[in-house]
Coordinates of N, CA and C in Angstrom, one line a residue:
X29 N 2.2 25.7 -3.7 CA 1.4 24.4 -2.8 C 1.4 25.2 -1.5
X30 N 0.0 25.6 -0.5 CA -0.2 26.0 0.6 C 0.8 26.0 1.6
X31 N 1.4 26.6 2.7 CA 2.6 26.5 3.5 C 1.9 25.6 4.9
X32 N 0.3 25.5 4.9 CA 0.0 24.5 5.7 C 0.0 23.5 5.3
X33 N 0.4 23.2 3.6 CA 0.1 21.1 3.8 C 1.7 21.3 3.5
X34 N 2.1 19.6 3.7 CA 2.8 19.6 3.4 C 2.9 18.2 1.9
X35 N 4.0 18.0 1.5 CA 4.2 16.8 0.9 C 3.6 15.7 1.2
X36 N 3.7 14.8 0.3 CA 3.5 13.8 0.2 C 5.0 12.8 1.1
X37 N 5.8 13.4 0.6 CA 7.7 13.1 1.1 C 8.0 13.7 2.2
X38 N 7.1 14.7 2.1 CA 7.9 15.4 3.9 C 6.9 14.4 5.4
X39 N 5.5 14.2 4.7 CA 4.8 13.5 5.6 C 5.7 12.0 6.0
X40 N 5.6 11.2 4.6 CA 5.8 10.1 4.5 C 7.9 10.2 5.4
X41 N 8.4 11.2 5.3 CA 9.7 11.6 5.8 C 9.3 11.8 7.3
X42 N 8.3 12.3 8.0 CA 7.9 12.5 9.2 C 7.5 11.2 10.2
X43 N 6.5 10.2 9.3 CA 5.8 9.2 10.1 C 6.8 8.6 10.0
X44 N 7.8 8.2 9.2 CA 8.9 7.1 9.4 C 9.9 7.4 9.8
X45 N 10.0 8.3 10.5 CA 11.6 9.6 11.7 C 10.9 8.5 13.2
X46 N 10.2 7.9 13.1 CA 10.3 7.4 14.5 C 10.9 6.4 15.2
X47 N 11.9 5.9 16.4 CA 12.9 4.8 16.8 C 12.0 3.8 17.8
X48 N 10.8 4.2 18.3 CA 10.8 3.6 19.3 C 10.3 1.7 19.3
X49 N 9.9 1.3 17.7 CA 9.7 0.0 17.6 C 8.1 -0.3 17.5
X50 N 7.7 0.9 18.2 CA 6.4 0.7 18.1 C 5.6 -0.1 16.6
X51 N 4.9 -0.6 16.6 CA 3.9 -1.0 15.2 C 3.4 0.0 14.3
X52 N 3.3 -0.3 13.4 CA 2.9 0.8 12.7 C 2.1 0.6 11.1
X53 N 0.4 0.9 10.9 CA 0.2 0.3 9.7 C 0.0 1.3 8.6
X54 N 0.8 1.3 7.4 CA 0.0 1.8 6.6 C -1.4 1.6 5.8
X55 N -2.5 1.9 5.9 CA -3.4 1.4 5.3 C -3.6 1.6 3.6
X56 N -3.9 1.0 3.0 CA -4.4 1.6 1.3 C -3.1 2.1 0.8
X57 N -1.7 1.6 0.9 CA -0.9 2.0 0.3 C -0.3 2.5 -1.3
X58 N -1.1 1.5 -1.7 CA -0.5 1.5 -3.0 C 0.6 1.4 -3.4
X59 N 1.1 2.3 -4.6 CA 2.5 2.3 -5.0 C 3.7 3.1 -4.0
X60 N 3.0 3.7 -2.8 CA 4.1 4.1 -2.1 C 3.9 3.4 -0.5
X61 N 4.7 2.2 -0.4 CA 4.4 2.2 0.7 C 6.2 3.1 1.5
X62 N 5.6 3.1 3.3 CA 6.2 3.9 3.4 C 7.2 2.8 4.4
X63 N 8.5 3.2 4.9 CA 9.8 2.4 5.3 C 9.3 2.2 6.7
X64 N 9.5 0.9 7.8 CA 9.3 1.1 8.9 C 7.7 0.6 9.3
X65 N 7.0 0.1 7.8 CA 5.5 0.1 8.1 C 5.2 -0.8 7.8
X66 N 4.2 -1.3 8.0 CA 2.9 -2.9 7.9 C 2.6 -2.9 6.8
X67 N 2.7 -2.0 5.0 CA 2.2 -1.3 4.1 C 0.9 -2.6 3.9
X68 N -0.4 -2.3 3.9 CA -1.5 -2.6 3.1 C -1.9 -2.3 2.3
X69 N -2.5 -3.1 1.0 CA -3.6 -2.9 0.1 C -4.1 -3.9 -0.3
X70 N -5.4 -3.6 -1.1 CA -6.0 -4.3 -1.5 C -6.3 -4.5 -2.6
X71 N -5.5 -4.4 -3.6 CA -5.5 -4.5 -5.3 C -5.2 -5.7 -5.5
X72 N -5.4 -6.1 -7.0 CA -5.1 -7.3 -7.5 C -4.3 -7.3 -7.8
X73 N -3.3 -6.4 -8.1 CA -1.5 -6.6 -8.5 C -1.0 -6.9 -6.7
X74 N -1.3 -7.1 -6.2 CA -0.5 -7.1 -4.7 C -0.4 -8.7 -4.8
X75 N -2.0 -8.8 -4.8 CA -2.0 -10.4 -4.6 C -0.7 -11.2 -5.9
X76 N -1.3 -10.9 -6.9 CA -0.5 -11.1 -8.1 C 0.6 -10.6 -8.5
X77 N 1.6 -10.4 -7.9 CA 2.6 -9.9 -7.0 C 3.9 -10.9 -7.0
X78 N 2.9 -11.8 -6.3 CA 3.5 -13.3 -5.7 C 4.6 -13.7 -7.2
X79 N 3.3 -13.7 -8.4 CA 3.7 -14.7 -9.8 C 3.9 -13.2 -10.8
X80 N 5.0 -12.7 -10.8 CA 4.9 -11.9 -12.1 C 4.3 -12.2 -13.3
X81 N 5.1 -13.8 -13.5 CA 4.8 -14.3 -14.5 C 3.1 -13.7 -15.1
X82 N 2.5 -14.4 -14.2 CA 1.2 -14.0 -14.8 C 0.5 -12.3 -14.8
X83 N 1.2 -11.7 -13.5 CA 1.0 -10.6 -14.5 C 1.1 -10.0 -15.5
X84 N 2.4 -10.3 -15.8 CA 3.1 -9.7 -17.5 C 1.7 -10.5 -18.6
X85 N 1.8 -11.8 -18.4 CA 0.8 -12.6 -19.5 C -0.6 -11.7 -19.6
X86 N -1.2 -11.5 -17.9 CA -2.3 -10.4 -17.9 C -2.1 -8.7 -19.1
X87 N -0.5 -8.6 -18.9 CA -0.4 -7.4 -19.0 C -0.5 -7.7 -20.6
X88 N 0.2 -9.0 -21.2 CA 0.4 -8.7 -22.7 C -1.0 -9.1 -23.7
X89 N -2.3 -9.4 -22.4 CA -3.3 -9.9 -23.3 C -4.1 -8.5 -22.9
X90 N -3.7 -7.4 -22.5 CA -4.4 -6.6 -21.9 C -5.2 -6.2 -21.1
X91 N -5.0 -7.2 -20.5 CA -6.2 -7.4 -19.0 C -5.4 -6.5 -17.5
X92 N -4.1 -6.1 -17.9 CA -3.7 -5.2 -17.0 C -2.8 -3.9 -17.6
X93 N -2.7 -3.3 -16.5 CA -1.7 -2.0 -16.9 C -0.3 -2.1 -17.0
X94 N 0.6 -1.4 -17.2 CA 1.6 -1.1 -17.0 C 2.0 -1.2 -15.4
X95 N 0.7 0.6 -14.7 CA 1.7 0.3 -13.5 C 0.9 -0.8 -12.6
X96 N 0.5 -1.8 -13.4 CA 0.0 -3.0 -12.2 C 1.7 -3.8 -12.3
X97 N 2.2 -3.4 -13.8 CA 3.4 -4.1 -13.9 C 4.6 -3.8 -13.1
X98 N 4.6 -2.7 -13.5 CA 5.7 -2.4 -13.0 C 5.6 -1.5 -11.3
X99 N 4.3 -2.1 -10.8 CA 3.9 -2.2 -9.2 C 5.3 -3.1 -8.6
X100 N 5.1 -4.0 -9.3 CA 5.9 -4.9 -8.4 C 6.8 -5.8 -7.7
X101 N 7.9 -4.7 -8.3 CA 9.3 -4.4 -7.9 C 8.8 -3.6 -6.5
X102 N 8.2 -2.7 -6.3 CA 7.9 -1.6 -5.1 C 6.8 -2.8 -4.1
X103 N 6.4 -3.4 -4.6 CA 5.4 -4.2 -3.7 C 6.4 -5.2 -3.0
X104 N 7.1 -6.2 -3.9 CA 7.4 -6.7 -3.5 C 9.1 -6.5 -2.1
X105 N 9.2 -5.4 -2.5 CA 11.0 -4.8 -1.7 C 10.2 -4.2 -0.5
X106 N 9.1 -3.7 -0.5 CA 8.6 -3.2 0.5 C 7.7 -4.3 1.4
X107 N 7.2 -5.4 1.4 CA 6.9 -6.3 1.4 C 5.0 -6.6 1.5
X108 N 4.8 -5.9 0.9 CA 3.4 -4.7 0.7 C 2.4 -6.2 0.6
X109 N 1.5 -6.1 1.9 CA 0.7 -7.5 2.4 C -0.8 -7.2 1.7
X110 N -1.6 -7.9 1.0 CA -2.6 -7.9 0.4 C -4.3 -7.8 2.0
X111 N -5.0 -7.4 2.2 CA -6.2 -7.0 3.0 C -7.3 -5.9 2.8
X112 N -8.4 -6.4 3.3 CA -9.1 -5.3 2.7 C -9.2 -4.7 3.7
X113 N -9.2 -3.4 3.9 CA -9.3 -2.6 5.1 C -11.1 -2.3 5.1
X114 N -11.5 -2.5 4.2 CA -13.4 -2.1 5.0 C -13.8 -3.6 5.9
X115 N -13.1 -5.0 5.4 CA -13.9 -5.9 6.0 C -12.8 -6.6 7.0
X116 N -11.4 -6.2 7.3 CA -10.8 -6.5 8.6 C -9.6 -6.2 8.2
X117 N -8.9 -5.8 9.5 CA -7.1 -5.9 9.2 C -6.6 -7.2 9.9
X118 N -5.5 -7.4 9.3 CA -4.5 -8.9 9.4 C -3.6 -8.3 11.1
X119 N -4.7 -7.8 12.1 CA -3.4 -8.0 13.3 C -4.6 -7.9 14.4
X120 N -3.8 -8.1 15.5 CA -4.8 -8.1 16.7 C -5.2 -7.3 17.0
X121 N -6.9 -6.7 17.9 CA -6.7 -5.6 18.4 C -5.8 -5.2 19.3
X122 N -5.3 -4.2 19.5 CA -4.7 -2.7 19.5 C -3.3 -3.4 20.0
X123 N -2.5 -3.6 18.9 CA -1.1 -4.2 18.5 C -1.0 -3.0 17.8
X124 N -1.2 -1.9 17.0 CA -1.2 -1.0 16.5 C -0.9 0.7 17.1
X125 N 0.3 1.0 16.7 CA 0.6 2.4 17.7 C 0.1 3.7 16.5
X126 N 0.3 3.2 15.4 CA 0.3 4.0 14.4 C -0.6 3.4 13.1
X127 N -1.6 4.6 13.1 CA -2.3 4.3 11.4 C -2.3 5.3 10.7
X128 N -1.9 5.2 9.4 CA -1.1 6.4 8.6 C -2.0 5.9 7.4
X129 N -2.9 6.9 5.8 CA -3.3 6.4 5.1 C -3.6 7.6 4.5
X130 N -3.3 7.8 2.6 CA -3.2 9.2 2.4 C -3.4 8.4 0.8
X131 N -4.5 9.5 0.7 CA -5.5 9.2 -0.3 C -6.0 7.9 -1.0
X132 N -7.1 7.3 0.2 CA -7.9 6.0 -0.1 C -8.9 6.3 0.8
X133 N -9.7 7.2 1.6 CA -10.8 7.3 1.4 C -11.5 7.3 0.3
X134 N -11.3 8.0 -0.8 CA -12.2 8.6 -1.4 C -12.4 6.7 -2.1
X135 N -11.5 6.4 -2.3 CA -12.0 4.5 -2.3 C -13.3 4.0 -2.2
X136 N -13.1 4.1 -0.8 CA -14.3 3.8 0.0 C -15.8 3.7 -0.5
X137 N -16.6 2.6 -0.7 CA -17.7 3.1 -1.5 C -18.6 3.8 -0.3
X138 N -19.9 4.8 -1.0 CA -20.8 5.2 -0.4 C -21.9 4.9 0.2
X139 N -22.2 3.4 0.3 CA -23.2 2.2 0.4 C -23.8 2.8 1.4

């Protein structure tokens, strides 16, 4: 790893280190929510995490992956919210002081 690059863990530690009480947003958090941030993601797993028995049934029918199934505790513990960042963020204008996103841009459409 080049010295100019930071590990994902180091970046998360750095952005979680703020103590000023400002609202922080992690857009497209996936399976790596950041403590102290409002974590949002648009995966179907986030929506289904409220009903783990449904996700388990989908897994048994081979309609959901093991990654989706094992993400439920992380999503629940960190209170990850569902939102589609390409359409609307669930916050009022000018209410966030920090926006963080990692490995999300490659998932946006090229349209």
